[in-house]
CSV table of C-alpha atoms and ligand atoms in Angstrom, one decimal:
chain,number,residue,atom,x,y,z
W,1,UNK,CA,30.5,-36.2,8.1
W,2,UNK,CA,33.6,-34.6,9.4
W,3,UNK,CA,36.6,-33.0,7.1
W,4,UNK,CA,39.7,-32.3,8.9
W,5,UNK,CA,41.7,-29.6,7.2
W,6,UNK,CA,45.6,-30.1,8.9
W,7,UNK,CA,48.7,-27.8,8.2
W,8,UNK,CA,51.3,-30.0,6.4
W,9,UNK,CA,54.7,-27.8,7.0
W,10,UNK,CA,54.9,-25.3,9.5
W,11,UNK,CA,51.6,-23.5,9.3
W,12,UNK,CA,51.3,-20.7,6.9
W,13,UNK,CA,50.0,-23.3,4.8
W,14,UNK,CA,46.8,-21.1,3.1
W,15,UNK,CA,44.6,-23.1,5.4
W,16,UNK,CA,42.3,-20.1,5.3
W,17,UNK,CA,42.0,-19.8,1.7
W,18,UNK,CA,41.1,-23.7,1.5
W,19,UNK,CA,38.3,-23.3,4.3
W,20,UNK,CA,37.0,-20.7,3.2
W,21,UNK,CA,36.7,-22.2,-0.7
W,22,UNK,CA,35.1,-25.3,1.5
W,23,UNK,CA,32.8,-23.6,3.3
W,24,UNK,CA,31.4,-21.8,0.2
W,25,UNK,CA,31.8,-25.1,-1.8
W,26,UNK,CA,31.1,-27.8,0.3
W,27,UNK,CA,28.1,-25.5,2.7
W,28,UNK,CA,29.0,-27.0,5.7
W,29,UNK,CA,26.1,-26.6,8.4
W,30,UNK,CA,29.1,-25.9,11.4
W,31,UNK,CA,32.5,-25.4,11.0
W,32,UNK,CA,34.9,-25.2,14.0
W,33,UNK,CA,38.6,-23.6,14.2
W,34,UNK,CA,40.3,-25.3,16.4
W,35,UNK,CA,43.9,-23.4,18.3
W,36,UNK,CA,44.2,-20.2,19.5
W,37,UNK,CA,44.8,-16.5,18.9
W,38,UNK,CA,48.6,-17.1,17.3
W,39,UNK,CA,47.6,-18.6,14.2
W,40,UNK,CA,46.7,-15.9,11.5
W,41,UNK,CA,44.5,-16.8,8.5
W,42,UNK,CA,44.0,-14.4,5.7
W,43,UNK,CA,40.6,-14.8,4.2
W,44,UNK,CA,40.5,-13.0,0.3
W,45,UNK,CA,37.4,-12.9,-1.3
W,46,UNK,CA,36.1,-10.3,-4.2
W,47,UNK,CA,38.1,-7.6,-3.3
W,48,UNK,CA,37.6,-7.9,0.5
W,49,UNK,CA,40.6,-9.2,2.8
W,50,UNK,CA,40.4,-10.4,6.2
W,51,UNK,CA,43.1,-11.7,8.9
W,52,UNK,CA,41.5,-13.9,11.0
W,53,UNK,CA,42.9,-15.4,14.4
W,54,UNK,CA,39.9,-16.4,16.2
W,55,UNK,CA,36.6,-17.1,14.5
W,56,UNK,CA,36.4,-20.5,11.3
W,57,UNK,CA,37.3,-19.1,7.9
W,58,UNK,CA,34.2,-20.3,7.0
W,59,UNK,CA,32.8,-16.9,8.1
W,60,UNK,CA,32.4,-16.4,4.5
W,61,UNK,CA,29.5,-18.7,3.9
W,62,UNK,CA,26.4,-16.9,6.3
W,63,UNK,CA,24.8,-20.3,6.3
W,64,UNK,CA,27.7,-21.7,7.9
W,65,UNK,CA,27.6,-21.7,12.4
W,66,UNK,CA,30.8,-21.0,12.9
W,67,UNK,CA,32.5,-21.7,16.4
W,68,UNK,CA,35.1,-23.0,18.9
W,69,UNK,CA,35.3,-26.5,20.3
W,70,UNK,CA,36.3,-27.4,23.6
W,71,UNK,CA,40.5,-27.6,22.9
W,72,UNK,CA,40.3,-24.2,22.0
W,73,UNK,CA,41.2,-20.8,23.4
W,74,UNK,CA,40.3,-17.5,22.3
W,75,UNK,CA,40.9,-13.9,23.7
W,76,UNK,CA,38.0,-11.7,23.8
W,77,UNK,CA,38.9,-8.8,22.4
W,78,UNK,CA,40.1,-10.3,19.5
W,79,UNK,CA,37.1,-12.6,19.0
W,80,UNK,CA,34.5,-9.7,19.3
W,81,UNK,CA,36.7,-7.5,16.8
W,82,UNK,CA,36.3,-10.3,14.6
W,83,UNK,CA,32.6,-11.3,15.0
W,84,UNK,CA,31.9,-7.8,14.5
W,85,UNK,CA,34.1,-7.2,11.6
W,86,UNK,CA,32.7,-10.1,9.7
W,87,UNK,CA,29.1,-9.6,10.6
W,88,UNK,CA,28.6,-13.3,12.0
W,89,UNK,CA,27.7,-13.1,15.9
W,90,UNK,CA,24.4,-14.4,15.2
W,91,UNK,CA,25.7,-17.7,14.2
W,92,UNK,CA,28.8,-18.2,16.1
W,93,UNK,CA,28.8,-20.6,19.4
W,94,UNK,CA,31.3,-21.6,21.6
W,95,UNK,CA,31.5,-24.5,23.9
W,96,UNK,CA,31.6,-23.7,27.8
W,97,UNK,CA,35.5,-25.2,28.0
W,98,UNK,CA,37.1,-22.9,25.8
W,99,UNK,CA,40.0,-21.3,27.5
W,100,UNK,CA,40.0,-17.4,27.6
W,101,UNK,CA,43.3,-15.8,27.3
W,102,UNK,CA,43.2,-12.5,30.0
W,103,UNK,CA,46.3,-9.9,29.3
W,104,UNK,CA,47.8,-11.2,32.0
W,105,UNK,CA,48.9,-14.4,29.8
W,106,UNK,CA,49.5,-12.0,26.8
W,107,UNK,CA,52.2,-10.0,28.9
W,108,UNK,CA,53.8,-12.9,31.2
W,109,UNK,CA,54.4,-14.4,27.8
W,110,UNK,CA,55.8,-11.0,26.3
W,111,UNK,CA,58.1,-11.1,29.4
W,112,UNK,CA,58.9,-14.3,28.8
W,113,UNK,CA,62.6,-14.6,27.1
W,114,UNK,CA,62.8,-17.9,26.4
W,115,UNK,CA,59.2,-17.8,24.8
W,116,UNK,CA,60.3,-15.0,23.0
W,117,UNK,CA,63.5,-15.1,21.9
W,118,UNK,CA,64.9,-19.0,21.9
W,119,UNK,CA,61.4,-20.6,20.6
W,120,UNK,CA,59.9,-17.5,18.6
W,121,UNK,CA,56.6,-16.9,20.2
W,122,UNK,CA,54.1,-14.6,18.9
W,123,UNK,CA,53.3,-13.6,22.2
W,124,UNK,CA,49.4,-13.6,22.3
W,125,UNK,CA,49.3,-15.7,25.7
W,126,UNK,CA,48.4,-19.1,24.1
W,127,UNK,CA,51.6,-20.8,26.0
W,128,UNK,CA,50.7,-19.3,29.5
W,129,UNK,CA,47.2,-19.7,29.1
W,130,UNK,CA,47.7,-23.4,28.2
W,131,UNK,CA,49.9,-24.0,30.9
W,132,UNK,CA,47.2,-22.4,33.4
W,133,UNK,CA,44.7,-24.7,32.1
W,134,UNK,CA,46.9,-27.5,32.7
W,135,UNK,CA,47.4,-26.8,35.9
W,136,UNK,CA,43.3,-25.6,36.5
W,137,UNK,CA,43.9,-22.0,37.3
W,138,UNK,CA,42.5,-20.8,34.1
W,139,UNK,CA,39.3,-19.2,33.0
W,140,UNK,CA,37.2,-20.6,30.8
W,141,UNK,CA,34.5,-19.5,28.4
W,142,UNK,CA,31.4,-20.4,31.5
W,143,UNK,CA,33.2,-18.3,32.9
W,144,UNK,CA,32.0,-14.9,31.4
W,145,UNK,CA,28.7,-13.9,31.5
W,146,UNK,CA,29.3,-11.9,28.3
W,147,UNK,CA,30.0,-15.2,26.5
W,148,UNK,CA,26.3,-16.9,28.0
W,149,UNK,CA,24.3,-16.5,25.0
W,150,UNK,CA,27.1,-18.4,23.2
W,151,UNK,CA,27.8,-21.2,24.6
W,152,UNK,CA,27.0,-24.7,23.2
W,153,UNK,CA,27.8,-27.9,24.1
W,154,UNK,CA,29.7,-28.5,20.6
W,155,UNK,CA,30.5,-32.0,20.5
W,156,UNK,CA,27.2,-33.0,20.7
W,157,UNK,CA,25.9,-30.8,18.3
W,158,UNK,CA,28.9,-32.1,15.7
W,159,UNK,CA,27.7,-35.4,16.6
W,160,UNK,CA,24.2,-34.2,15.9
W,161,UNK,CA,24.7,-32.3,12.9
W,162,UNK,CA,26.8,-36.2,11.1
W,163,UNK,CA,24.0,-37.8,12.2
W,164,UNK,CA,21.3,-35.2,9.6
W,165,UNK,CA,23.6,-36.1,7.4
W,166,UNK,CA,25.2,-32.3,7.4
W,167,UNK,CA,28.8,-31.8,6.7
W,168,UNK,CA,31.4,-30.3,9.5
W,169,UNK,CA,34.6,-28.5,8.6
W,170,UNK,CA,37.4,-28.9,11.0
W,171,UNK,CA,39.7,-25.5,10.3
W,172,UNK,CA,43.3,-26.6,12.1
W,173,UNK,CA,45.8,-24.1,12.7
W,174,UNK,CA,49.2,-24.3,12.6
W,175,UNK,CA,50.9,-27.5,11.1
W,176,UNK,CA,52.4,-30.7,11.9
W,177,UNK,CA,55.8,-29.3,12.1
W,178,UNK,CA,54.9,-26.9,15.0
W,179,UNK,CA,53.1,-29.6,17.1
W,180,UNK,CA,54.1,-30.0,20.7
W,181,UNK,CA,54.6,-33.6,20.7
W,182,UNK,CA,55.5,-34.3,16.9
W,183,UNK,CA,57.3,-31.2,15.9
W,184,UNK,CA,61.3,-30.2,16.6
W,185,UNK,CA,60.3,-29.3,20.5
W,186,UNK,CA,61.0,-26.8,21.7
W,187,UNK,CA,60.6,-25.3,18.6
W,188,UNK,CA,56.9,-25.6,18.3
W,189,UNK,CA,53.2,-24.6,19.5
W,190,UNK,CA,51.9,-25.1,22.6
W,191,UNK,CA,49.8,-27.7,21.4
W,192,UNK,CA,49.1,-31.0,19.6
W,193,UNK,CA,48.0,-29.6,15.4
W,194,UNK,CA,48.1,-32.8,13.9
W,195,UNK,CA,44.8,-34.4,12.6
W,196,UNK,CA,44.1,-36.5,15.5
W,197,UNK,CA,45.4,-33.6,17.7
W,198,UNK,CA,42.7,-31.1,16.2
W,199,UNK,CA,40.0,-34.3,16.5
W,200,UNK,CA,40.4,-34.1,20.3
W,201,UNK,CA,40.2,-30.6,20.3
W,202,UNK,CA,36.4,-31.1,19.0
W,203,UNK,CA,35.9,-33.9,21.5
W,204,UNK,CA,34.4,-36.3,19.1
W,205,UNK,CA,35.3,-40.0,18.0
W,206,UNK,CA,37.3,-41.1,15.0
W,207,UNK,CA,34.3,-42.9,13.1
W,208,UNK,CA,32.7,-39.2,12.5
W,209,UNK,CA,35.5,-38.7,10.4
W,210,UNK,CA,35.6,-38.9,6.7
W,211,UNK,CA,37.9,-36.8,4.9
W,212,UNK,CA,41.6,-35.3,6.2
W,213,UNK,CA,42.6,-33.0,3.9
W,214,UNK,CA,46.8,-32.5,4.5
W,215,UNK,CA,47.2,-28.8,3.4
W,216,UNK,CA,50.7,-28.0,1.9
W,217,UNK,CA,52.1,-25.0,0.2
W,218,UNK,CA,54.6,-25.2,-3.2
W,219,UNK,CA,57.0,-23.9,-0.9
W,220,UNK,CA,57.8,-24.0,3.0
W,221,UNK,CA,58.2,-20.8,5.3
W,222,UNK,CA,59.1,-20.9,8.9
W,223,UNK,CA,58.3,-18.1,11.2
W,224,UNK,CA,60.2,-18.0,14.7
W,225,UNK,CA,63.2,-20.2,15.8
W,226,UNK,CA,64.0,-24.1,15.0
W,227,UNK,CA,65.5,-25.9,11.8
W,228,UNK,CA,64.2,-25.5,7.8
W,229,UNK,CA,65.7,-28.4,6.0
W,230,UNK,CA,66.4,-26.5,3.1
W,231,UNK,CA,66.7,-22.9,4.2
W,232,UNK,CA,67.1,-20.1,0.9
W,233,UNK,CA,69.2,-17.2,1.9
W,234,UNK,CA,66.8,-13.9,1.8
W,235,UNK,CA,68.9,-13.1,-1.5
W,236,UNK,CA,67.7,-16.2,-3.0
W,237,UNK,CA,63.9,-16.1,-1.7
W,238,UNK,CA,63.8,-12.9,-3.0
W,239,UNK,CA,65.1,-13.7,-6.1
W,240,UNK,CA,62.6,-16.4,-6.6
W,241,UNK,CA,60.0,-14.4,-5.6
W,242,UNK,CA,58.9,-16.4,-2.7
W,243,UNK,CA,58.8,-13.6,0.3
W,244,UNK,CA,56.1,-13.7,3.4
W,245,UNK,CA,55.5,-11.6,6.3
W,246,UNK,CA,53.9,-12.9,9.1
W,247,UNK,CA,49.6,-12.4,9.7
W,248,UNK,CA,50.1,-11.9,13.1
W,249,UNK,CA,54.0,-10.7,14.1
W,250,UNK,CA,54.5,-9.2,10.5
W,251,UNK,CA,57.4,-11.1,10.8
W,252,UNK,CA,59.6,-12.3,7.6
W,253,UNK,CA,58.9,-15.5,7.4
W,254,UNK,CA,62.2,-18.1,6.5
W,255,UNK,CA,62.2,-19.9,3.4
W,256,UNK,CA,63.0,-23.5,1.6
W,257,UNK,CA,61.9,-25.4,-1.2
W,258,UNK,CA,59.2,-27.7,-1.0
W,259,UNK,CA,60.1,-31.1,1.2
W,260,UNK,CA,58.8,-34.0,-0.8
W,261,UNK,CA,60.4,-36.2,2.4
W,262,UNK,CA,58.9,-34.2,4.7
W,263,UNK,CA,55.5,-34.2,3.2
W,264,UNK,CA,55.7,-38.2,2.6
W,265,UNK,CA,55.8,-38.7,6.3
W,266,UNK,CA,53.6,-36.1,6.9
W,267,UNK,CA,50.6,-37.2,5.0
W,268,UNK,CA,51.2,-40.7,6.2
W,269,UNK,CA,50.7,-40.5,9.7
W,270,UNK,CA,48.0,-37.7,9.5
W,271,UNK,CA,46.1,-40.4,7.6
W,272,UNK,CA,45.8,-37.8,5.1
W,273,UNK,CA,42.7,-39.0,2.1
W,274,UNK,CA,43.1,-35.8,-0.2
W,275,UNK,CA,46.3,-33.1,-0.6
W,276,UNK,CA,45.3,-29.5,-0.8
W,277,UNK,CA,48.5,-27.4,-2.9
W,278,UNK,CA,48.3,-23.8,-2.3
W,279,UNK,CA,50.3,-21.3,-4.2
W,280,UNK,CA,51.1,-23.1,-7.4
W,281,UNK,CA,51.2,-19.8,-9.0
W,282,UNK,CA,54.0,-18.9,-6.9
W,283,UNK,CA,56.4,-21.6,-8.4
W,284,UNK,CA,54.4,-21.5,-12.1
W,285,UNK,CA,53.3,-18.0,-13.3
W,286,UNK,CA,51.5,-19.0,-16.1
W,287,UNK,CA,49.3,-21.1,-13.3
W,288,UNK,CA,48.1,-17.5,-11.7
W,289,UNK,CA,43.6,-17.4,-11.7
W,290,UNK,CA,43.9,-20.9,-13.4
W,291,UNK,CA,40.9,-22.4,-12.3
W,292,UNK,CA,40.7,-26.0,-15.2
W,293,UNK,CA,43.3,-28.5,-14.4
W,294,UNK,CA,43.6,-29.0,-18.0
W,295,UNK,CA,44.7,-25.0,-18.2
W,296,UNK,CA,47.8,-25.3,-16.3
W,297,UNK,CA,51.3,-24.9,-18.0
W,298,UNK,CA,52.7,-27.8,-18.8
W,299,UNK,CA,55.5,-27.9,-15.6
W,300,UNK,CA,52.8,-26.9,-13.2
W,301,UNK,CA,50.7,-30.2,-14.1
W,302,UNK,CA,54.1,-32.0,-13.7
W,303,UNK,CA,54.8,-31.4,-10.7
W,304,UNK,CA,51.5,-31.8,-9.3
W,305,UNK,CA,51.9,-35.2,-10.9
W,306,UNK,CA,54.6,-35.9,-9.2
W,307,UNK,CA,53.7,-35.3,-5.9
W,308,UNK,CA,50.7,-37.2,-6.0
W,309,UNK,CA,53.0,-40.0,-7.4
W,310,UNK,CA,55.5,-39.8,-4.8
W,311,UNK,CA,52.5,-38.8,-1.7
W,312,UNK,CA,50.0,-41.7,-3.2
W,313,UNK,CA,47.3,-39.8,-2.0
W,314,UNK,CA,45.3,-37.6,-4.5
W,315,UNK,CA,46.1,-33.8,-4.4
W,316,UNK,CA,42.1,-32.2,-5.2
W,317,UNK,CA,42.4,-28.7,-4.4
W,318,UNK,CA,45.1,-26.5,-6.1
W,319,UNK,CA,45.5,-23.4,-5.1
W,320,UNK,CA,46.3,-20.4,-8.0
W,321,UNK,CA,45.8,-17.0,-6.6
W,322,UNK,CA,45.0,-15.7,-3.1
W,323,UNK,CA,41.0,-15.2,-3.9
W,324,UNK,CA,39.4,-17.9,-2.6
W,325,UNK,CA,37.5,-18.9,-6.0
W,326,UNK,CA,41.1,-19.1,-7.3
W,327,UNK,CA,41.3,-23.1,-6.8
W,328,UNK,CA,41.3,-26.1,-9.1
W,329,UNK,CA,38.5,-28.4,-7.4
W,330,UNK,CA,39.6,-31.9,-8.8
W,331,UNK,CA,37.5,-33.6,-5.8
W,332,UNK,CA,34.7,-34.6,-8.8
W,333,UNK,CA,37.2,-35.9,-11.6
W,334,UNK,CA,38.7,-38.1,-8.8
W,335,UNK,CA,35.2,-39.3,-7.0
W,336,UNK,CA,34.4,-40.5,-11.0
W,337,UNK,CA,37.4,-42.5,-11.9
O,401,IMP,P1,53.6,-19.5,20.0
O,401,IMP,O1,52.7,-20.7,19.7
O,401,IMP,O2,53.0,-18.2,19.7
O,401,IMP,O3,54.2,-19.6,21.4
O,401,IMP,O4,54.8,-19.7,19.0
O,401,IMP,C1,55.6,-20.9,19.1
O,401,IMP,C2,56.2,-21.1,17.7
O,401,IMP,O5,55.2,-21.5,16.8
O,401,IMP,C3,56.9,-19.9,17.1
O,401,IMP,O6,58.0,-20.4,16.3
O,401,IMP,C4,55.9,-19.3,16.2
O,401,IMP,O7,56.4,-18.6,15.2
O,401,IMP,C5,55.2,-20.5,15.7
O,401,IMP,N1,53.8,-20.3,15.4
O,401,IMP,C6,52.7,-20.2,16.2
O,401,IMP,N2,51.6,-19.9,15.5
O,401,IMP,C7,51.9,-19.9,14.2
O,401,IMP,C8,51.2,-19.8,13.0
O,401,IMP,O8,50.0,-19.6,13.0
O,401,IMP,N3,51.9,-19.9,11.9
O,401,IMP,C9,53.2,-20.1,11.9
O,401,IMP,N4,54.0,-20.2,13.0
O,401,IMP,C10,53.3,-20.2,14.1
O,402,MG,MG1,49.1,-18.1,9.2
């Protein structure tokens, strides 16, 4: 069956870290990354890190096929940097509609004030490219012969992989907050990154479905323009300790507290089954490698129980370092009670 992993906040979630403990986990036979080039996810595992923009996090498990449903686009250069980098062309696919992002895109968006300096843009193309494919003027992945031995018709092989009983990870990039029709618009994505948003992306129906896992982090971080409910001065993110940079810009990333609100409404329209809660140890230090529930300080287990309270939905994965074994997996004590 199909697991959806969806950004809670604004992206930045450590959606990478979670499918990348999943894939090595859960051994899913395909998992797709759904988006574009923008999103950054930074992959840490034994020593080795990786910033990934184009291929599944799931790279990490070689019996994983990795690949790129139809809603996607990817730019070539980065993709074969990445394939190459992570040793994992032989099992990655791609479905003939993926849109290809040309330089063109990357510098009409760089030109591109009002990309650039009232929304925030990365500037890797994924606007203008999007907007080409809307219109049908863009290229797509049938489109280059250097991408023939890759391409797969995915939604059928997602459908055929449920149906062997094989599990599918869904990677979604970005979050809820930065999707073009539920997010503050204009301040947001150029495209939908909610859970039903990253379904249509694959191109298959809603009964494959089984698990959405809503991915949040102890904190929220903002990169780019638009309001944060909440907003710390970068005296007093500093002074909690709670500073990002950016995987793709570099960018500082804004700060607030973690939005319980927020995260209510978020969870409950995504249709969210399970709530993944990265960087605990950020908020807790004595929760840093913690990998036994039952090892956590005493606040940390608190406030996990208190957002499960207030979310109702139960939070499984808890994230406590930026390894990817650093997780407390609570999916078995909950599929026993
Ligand atoms: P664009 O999608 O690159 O045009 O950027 C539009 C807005 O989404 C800007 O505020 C970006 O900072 C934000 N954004 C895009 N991708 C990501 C991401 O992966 N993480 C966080 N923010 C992102
Ligand atoms: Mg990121």
């Amino acid at each position: 069956m199909l697991t959806l992993l969806v950004g809670g906040f604004f992206g930045d979630e450590g959606k990478g870290k979670v499918a990348s403990y999943l894939a090595l986990k859960d051994e899913p036979s395909i998992s797709l990354r759904t988006g574009a080039v923008n999103a950054g996810h930074t992959v840490i595992l034994q020593g080795r890190e990786w910033k990934i923009r184009a291929i599944p996090s799931a790279f990490v498990n070689p019996k994983t096929r990795i690949g790129l449903g139809p809603g996607a686009l990817t730019n070539l250069g980065v993709l074969f940097k990445e394939l190459e980098e992570t040793g994992s062309t032989s099992r990655f696919f791609l479905d003939p509609h993926v849109g290809v992002i040309s330089d063109q895109e990357v510098e009409e968006e760089r030109q591109d004030d009002y990309l650039m300096k009232v929304v925030g843009s990365t500037g890797q193309g994924v606007g203008y490219a999007e907007s080409k494919r809307v219109l049908r003027k863009l290229k797509l992945a049938s489109d280059y012969p250097e991408l023939g031995r890759f391409l797969t018709d995915v939604p059928a092989s997602v459908v055929e992989a449920v149906e062997r009983g094989e599990e599918v990870l869904v990677e979604g990039t970005q979050g809820h907050m930065l999707s073009l029709y539920h997010g503050h618009y204009p301040y947001v994505t150029s495209r939908n990154t909610t859970a039903s948003g990253i379904l249509s992306e694959v191109g298959v129906g809603p009964k494959y479905v089984r698990e959405v896992i809503v991915v949040f982090k102890s904190f929220v971080t903002r990169v780019g323009q638009g309001a944060l409910e909440g907003e710390l001065d970068q005296v007093e993110a500093e002074k909690l300790g709670l500073v990002e940079r950016g995987t793709v810009t570099g960018r500082l990333r804004r700060v607030a507290p973690f939005n319980m609100k927020l995260a209510k409404q978020v969870v409950k329209v995504n249709g969210a089954t399970q709530v993944a809660i990265t960087k605990l140890d950020w908020l807790f230090k004595g929760a840093s490698g913690i990998r036994r529930y039952q090892d956590l300080p005493v606040e940390a287990k608190r406030w996990i129980e208190e957002i499960q309270g207030e979310l109702k939905v139960p939070v499984t994965i808890i994230g406590t370092g930026s390894d990817t074994y650093d997780v407390i997996d609570l999916r078995r004590e909950v599929a026993e009670e």
